[in-house]
Coordinates of N, CA and C in Angstrom, one line a residue:
M13 N 0.8 -1.2 0.0 CA -0.1 -0.1 0.0 C 0.9 1.2 0.0
S14 N 0.7 2.1 -0.9 CA 1.4 3.3 -1.0 C 1.1 4.3 0.1
L15 N 1.9 5.3 0.3 CA 1.7 6.3 1.3 C 0.4 7.0 1.0
L16 N 0.1 7.3 -0.3 CA -1.2 8.1 -0.5 C -2.3 7.3 -0.2
E17 N -2.3 6.0 -0.5 CA -3.6 5.1 -0.1 C -3.6 5.1 1.4
T18 N -2.5 5.0 2.1 CA -2.6 5.0 3.5 C -3.1 6.3 4.1
L19 N -2.7 7.4 3.4 CA -3.2 8.8 3.9 C -4.7 8.8 3.7
N20 N -5.1 8.3 2.4 CA -6.6 8.5 2.1 C -7.4 7.6 3.2
D21 N -6.9 6.5 3.6 CA -7.7 5.6 4.6 C -7.6 6.3 5.9
D22 N -6.5 7.0 6.3 CA -6.5 7.6 7.5 C -7.3 8.9 7.6
I23 N -7.4 9.6 6.4 CA -8.3 10.7 6.2 C -9.7 10.4 6.5
K24 N -10.1 9.2 5.8 CA -11.5 8.7 6.0 C -11.7 8.4 7.4
V25 N -10.8 7.8 8.2 CA -11.0 7.5 9.6 C -11.2 8.8 10.3
A26 N -10.3 9.8 10.1 CA -10.4 11.0 10.8 C -11.7 11.7 10.5
M27 N -12.2 11.7 9.3 CA -13.5 12.3 9.0 C -14.6 11.6 9.7
K28 N -14.6 10.4 9.8 CA -15.7 9.6 10.5 C -15.7 9.8 12.0
S29 N -14.5 10.0 12.6 CA -14.4 10.3 14.0 C -14.5 11.7 14.3
K30 N -14.5 12.6 13.3 CA -14.6 14.0 13.4 C -13.4 14.6 14.2
D31 N -12.3 14.1 13.8 CA -11.0 14.6 14.4 C -10.5 15.7 13.5
K32 N -10.9 16.9 13.6 CA -10.6 18.1 12.7 C -9.0 18.4 12.7
E33 N -8.4 18.3 13.9 CA -7.0 18.6 13.9 C -6.2 17.6 13.1
A34 N -6.3 16.4 13.3 CA -5.7 15.3 12.6 C -6.0 15.3 11.1
L35 N -7.3 15.6 10.8 CA -7.8 15.7 9.5 C -6.9 16.8 8.7
A36 N -6.8 17.9 9.3 CA -6.1 19.0 8.6 C -4.7 18.6 8.4
I37 N -4.0 17.9 9.4 CA -2.6 17.6 9.2 C -2.4 16.5 8.1
L38 N -3.3 15.5 8.1 CA -3.3 14.5 7.1 C -3.5 15.1 5.7
R39 N -4.4 16.1 5.5 CA -4.6 16.7 4.3 C -3.3 17.4 3.7
M40 N -2.8 18.1 4.8 CA -1.5 18.8 4.4 C -0.5 17.9 3.8
I41 N -0.3 16.8 4.4 CA 0.7 15.9 4.0 C 0.3 15.4 2.7
K42 N -0.9 15.0 2.5 CA -1.4 14.5 1.2 C -1.2 15.4 0.1
T43 N -1.6 16.7 0.4 CA -1.3 17.8 -0.6 C 0.0 18.1 -0.9
S44 N 1.0 17.9 0.0 CA 2.3 18.1 -0.3 C 2.8 17.0 -1.2
I45 N 2.4 15.7 -1.0 CA 2.7 14.7 -1.9 C 2.1 14.9 -3.3
Q46 N 0.9 15.2 -3.4 CA 0.2 15.5 -4.7 C 0.8 16.5 -5.5
N47 N 1.2 17.7 -4.8 CA 1.9 18.8 -5.4 C 3.2 18.4 -6.0
E48 N 3.9 17.6 -5.3 CA 5.2 17.1 -5.9 C 5.1 16.1 -7.1
Q49 N 4.0 15.3 -6.9 CA 3.7 14.4 -8.0 C 3.4 15.3 -9.4
I50 N 2.6 16.4 -9.1 CA 2.2 17.2 -10.2 C 3.6 17.9 -10.8
N51 N 4.3 18.4 -9.9 CA 5.6 19.0 -10.4 C 6.5 18.0 -11.1
K52 N 6.6 16.9 -10.7 CA 7.4 15.9 -11.2 C 6.8 15.2 -12.5
G53 N 5.4 15.2 -12.6 CA 4.8 14.5 -13.7 C 4.7 13.0 -13.6
E54 N 4.9 12.4 -12.6 CA 4.9 11.0 -12.4 C 4.7 10.7 -10.9
D55 N 4.4 9.4 -10.6 CA 4.2 9.1 -9.1 C 5.5 9.1 -8.5
L56 N 5.6 9.3 -7.2 CA 6.8 9.4 -6.4 C 7.2 8.0 -6.0
S57 N 8.5 7.8 -5.9 CA 9.0 6.6 -5.3 C 8.7 6.6 -3.7
P58 N 8.8 5.5 -3.1 CA 8.7 5.5 -1.6 C 9.7 6.4 -1.0
D59 N 10.9 6.4 -1.5 CA 12.1 7.2 -1.0 C 11.7 8.8 -1.2
E60 N 11.1 9.2 -2.2 CA 10.7 10.5 -2.4 C 9.6 10.9 -1.5
E61 N 8.8 9.9 -1.2 CA 7.6 10.2 -0.3 C 8.1 10.3 1.1
L62 N 9.0 9.6 1.5 CA 9.7 9.6 2.7 C 10.4 10.9 2.9
T63 N 11.1 11.4 1.9 CA 11.7 12.8 2.0 C 10.7 13.9 2.3
L64 N 9.6 13.8 1.5 CA 8.6 14.8 1.8 C 8.0 14.7 3.3
V65 N 7.7 13.5 3.7 CA 7.2 13.4 5.1 C 8.3 13.9 6.1
S66 N 9.5 13.7 5.8 CA 10.6 14.1 6.7 C 10.7 15.7 6.7
R67 N 10.4 16.2 5.5 CA 10.4 17.6 5.4 C 9.3 18.3 6.3
E68 N 8.1 17.6 6.2 CA 6.9 18.0 7.0 C 7.3 18.0 8.5
M69 N 8.0 16.8 8.8 CA 8.3 16.7 10.3 C 9.3 17.8 10.7
K70 N 10.3 18.0 9.8 CA 11.3 19.1 10.2 C 10.7 20.5 10.4
Q71 N 9.7 20.8 9.5 CA 9.0 22.1 9.6 C 8.2 22.2 10.9
R72 N 7.6 21.2 11.2 CA 6.8 21.1 12.6 C 7.7 21.2 13.8
K73 N 8.9 20.5 13.7 CA 9.8 20.7 14.9 C 10.4 22.1 14.9
E74 N 10.7 22.7 13.8 CA 11.1 24.0 13.8 C 10.1 25.0 14.4
S75 N 8.8 24.8 13.9 CA 7.7 25.6 14.5 C 7.6 25.4 16.0
L76 N 7.7 24.2 16.5 CA 7.6 23.9 17.9 C 8.7 24.6 18.7
S77 N 9.9 24.6 18.1 CA 11.0 25.3 18.8 C 10.7 26.9 18.9
E78 N 10.2 27.4 17.8 CA 9.9 28.9 17.8 C 8.7 29.2 18.7
F79 N 7.7 28.4 18.7 CA 6.6 28.6 19.6 C 7.0 28.5 21.1
E80 N 7.9 27.6 21.4 CA 8.5 27.4 22.8 C 9.2 28.6 23.3
K81 N 10.1 29.2 22.3 CA 10.8 30.5 22.5 C 9.9 31.6 22.8
A82 N 8.8 31.6 22.1 CA 7.9 32.7 22.2 C 6.9 32.6 23.4
G83 N 7.0 31.5 24.0 CA 6.1 31.2 25.2 C 4.6 31.0 24.8
R84 N 4.4 30.5 23.6 CA 3.0 30.2 23.0 C 2.5 28.8 23.4
S85 N 2.1 28.5 24.5 CA 1.8 27.1 25.0 C 0.6 26.6 24.2
D86 N -0.3 27.5 23.7 CA -1.4 26.9 22.8 C -0.9 26.4 21.5
L87 N 0.1 27.1 20.9 CA 0.6 26.7 19.7 C 1.7 25.6 19.9
V88 N 2.3 25.5 21.0 CA 3.3 24.4 21.3 C 2.4 23.0 21.3
E89 N 1.3 23.0 21.9 CA 0.4 21.9 22.0 C 0.0 21.6 20.6
Q90 N -0.4 22.5 19.8 CA -0.8 22.1 18.4 C 0.3 21.5 17.7
A91 N 1.5 22.1 17.7 CA 2.7 21.6 17.0 C 3.1 20.2 17.4
S92 N 2.9 20.0 18.8 CA 3.3 18.7 19.3 C 2.4 17.6 18.8
F93 N 1.1 17.9 18.7 CA 0.1 17.0 18.1 C 0.4 16.7 16.7
G94 N 0.7 17.8 15.9 CA 1.1 17.7 14.6 C 2.3 16.6 14.3
I95 N 3.3 16.9 15.3 CA 4.5 15.9 15.2 C 4.1 14.6 15.3
S96 N 3.2 14.3 16.4 CA 2.8 12.9 16.5 C 2.0 12.3 15.5
I97 N 1.3 13.1 14.7 CA 0.5 12.6 13.6 C 1.5 12.4 12.4
V98 N 2.4 13.2 12.1 CA 3.4 13.1 10.9 C 4.5 11.8 11.3
A99 N 4.7 11.7 12.6 CA 5.6 10.5 13.0 C 5.1 9.2 12.6
R100 N 3.7 9.0 12.5 CA 3.2 7.8 12.1 C 3.7 7.3 10.7
Y101 N 4.1 8.3 9.9 CA 4.4 8.0 8.5 C 5.9 7.9 8.2
L102 N 6.7 7.9 9.4 CA 8.1 7.9 9.3 C 8.5 6.5 9.8
P103 N 9.7 6.1 9.3 CA 10.1 4.7 9.8 C 10.6 4.9 11.3
E104 N 10.7 3.9 12.0 CA 11.1 4.0 13.4 C 12.5 4.7 13.6
Q105 N 12.6 5.6 14.4 CA 13.8 6.5 14.6 C 15.0 5.6 15.2
L106 N 16.1 5.7 14.8 CA 17.3 5.0 15.3 C 17.7 5.6 16.7
S107 N 18.2 4.7 17.5 CA 18.7 5.2 18.8 C 20.1 5.8 18.7
D108 N 20.5 6.4 19.7 CA 21.8 7.1 19.7 C 22.9 6.1 19.5
E109 N 22.7 4.9 20.1 CA 23.8 3.8 19.9 C 23.9 3.3 18.4
E110 N 22.8 3.2 17.8 CA 22.7 2.8 16.4 C 23.3 3.8 15.5
L111 N 23.0 5.1 15.8 CA 23.5 6.3 15.1 C 25.1 6.3 15.1
K112 N 25.4 6.2 16.4 CA 27.0 6.3 16.7 C 27.6 5.1 16.0
S113 N 27.0 3.9 15.9 CA 27.7 2.8 15.2 C 27.7 3.2 13.7
I114 N 26.7 3.6 13.0 CA 26.7 4.0 11.6 C 27.8 5.1 11.3
I115 N 27.8 6.0 12.2 CA 28.7 7.1 12.1 C 30.2 6.7 12.2
T116 N 30.5 5.8 13.1 CA 31.7 5.3 13.5 C 32.2 4.5 12.1
E117 N 31.2 3.7 11.6 CA 31.6 3.0 10.4 C 31.9 3.8 9.2
A118 N 31.2 4.9 9.1 CA 31.3 6.0 8.0 C 32.8 6.7 8.1
I119 N 33.1 6.9 9.4 CA 34.4 7.6 9.6 C 35.4 6.7 9.3
A120 N 35.4 5.4 9.6 CA 36.4 4.4 9.3 C 36.5 4.3 7.7
S121 N 35.4 4.2 7.1 CA 35.2 3.9 5.6 C 35.9 5.0 4.7
V122 N 35.8 6.3 5.3 CA 36.3 7.4 4.5 C 37.7 7.9 5.1
D123 N 38.2 7.2 6.1 CA 39.5 7.5 6.7 C 39.4 9.0 7.2
A124 N 38.3 9.3 7.9 CA 38.1 10.8 8.4 C 39.1 10.9 9.7
T125 N 39.9 12.0 9.6 CA 40.7 12.2 10.7 C 40.5 13.6 11.4
S126 N 39.9 14.5 10.6 CA 39.6 15.8 11.1 C 38.2 16.4 10.6
M127 N 38.0 17.6 11.0 CA 36.8 18.2 10.6 C 36.7 18.5 9.1
K128 N 37.9 18.5 8.5 CA 37.9 18.7 7.0 C 37.2 17.5 6.4
D129 N 37.1 16.4 6.9 CA 36.4 15.2 6.4 C 35.0 15.2 6.6
F130 N 34.5 16.1 7.4 CA 33.0 16.2 7.8 C 32.1 15.9 6.6
G131 N 32.3 16.6 5.6 CA 31.4 16.5 4.4 C 31.3 15.1 3.9
K132 N 32.5 14.4 3.8 CA 32.6 13.1 3.3 C 31.8 12.1 4.3
V133 N 32.0 12.2 5.6 CA 31.3 11.4 6.5 C 29.8 11.7 6.4
M134 N 29.3 12.8 6.3 CA 27.9 13.1 6.2 C 27.4 12.5 4.9
G135 N 28.1 12.6 3.9 CA 27.7 12.0 2.6 C 27.5 10.5 2.6
V136 N 28.3 9.8 3.5 CA 28.1 8.4 3.7 C 27.0 8.2 4.7
V137 N 26.8 8.9 5.7 CA 25.8 8.7 6.8 C 24.4 8.9 6.4
M138 N 24.2 10.1 5.7 CA 22.8 10.6 5.5 C 22.0 9.6 4.6
P139 N 22.5 8.9 3.6 CA 21.7 8.0 2.8 C 21.2 6.8 3.7
K140 N 22.1 6.4 4.6 CA 21.9 5.3 5.5 C 20.7 5.6 6.5
T141 N 20.6 6.9 7.0 CA 19.7 7.2 8.0 C 18.5 8.1 7.5
K142 N 18.3 8.2 6.2 CA 17.2 9.0 5.7 C 15.9 8.7 6.3
G143 N 15.3 9.7 6.9 CA 14.0 9.5 7.5 C 14.1 8.8 8.9
K144 N 15.2 8.2 9.3 CA 15.3 7.4 10.5 C 15.9 8.2 11.6
A145 N 16.5 9.5 11.4 CA 17.0 10.2 12.4 C 17.1 11.8 11.9
D146 N 17.1 12.5 13.0 CA 17.1 14.0 12.7 C 18.4 14.5 12.2
G147 N 18.5 15.3 11.2 CA 19.7 15.8 10.6 C 20.7 16.5 11.6
Q148 N 20.0 17.3 12.4 CA 20.8 18.0 13.4 C 21.4 17.1 14.4
K149 N 20.8 16.0 14.8 CA 21.3 15.2 15.8 C 22.5 14.4 15.1
I150 N 22.4 14.1 13.9 CA 23.5 13.4 13.0 C 24.6 14.3 13.0
N151 N 24.4 15.5 12.7 CA 25.4 16.5 12.5 C 26.3 16.7 13.8
A152 N 25.5 16.8 15.0 CA 26.2 16.9 16.2 C 27.0 15.7 16.6
L153 N 26.4 14.5 16.3 CA 27.2 13.3 16.6 C 28.4 13.1 15.7
V154 N 28.4 13.5 14.5 CA 29.4 13.4 13.5 C 30.5 14.3 14.0
K155 N 30.2 15.6 14.5 CA 31.2 16.5 15.0 C 31.9 16.0 16.2
E156 N 31.1 15.3 17.1 CA 31.6 14.8 18.3 C 32.5 13.7 18.1
L157 N 32.2 12.7 17.1 CA 33.0 11.6 17.0 C 34.2 11.8 16.1
I158 N 34.2 12.8 15.2 CA 35.4 13.2 14.4 C 36.4 13.8 15.1
S159 N 36.1 14.7 16.1 CA 37.1 15.5 16.9 C 37.6 14.7 18.0

């Protein structure tokens, strides 16, 4: 079952249960995927769908951070709910230990010895962790492990 089919089924469930907040978020995700399909002119691969869902998650996390800084507890609650909905469509997130293992392997494979090799390491790590870990977290761990 493709992501769009799953979203359509979940939208129907949200409509039947009159869950307006979840319905709005699901529709935004669906619209994002459909817009990308229109721009591309063909169906998206599962990897491309994952990229779009990851982008939605990143936007919501950034919004949550901004709302917390501004002290807007009402919007923090909404953003947190949105994150929980979007998380359903992402693969299970990697633990810190799993991430460190992947990063350590990448460092060894490119013979990284200093921060000059940061880009090479990230180039190896990011495809392996796509959608399974936050980019900022990966960035921080790579910097920590290289130095």
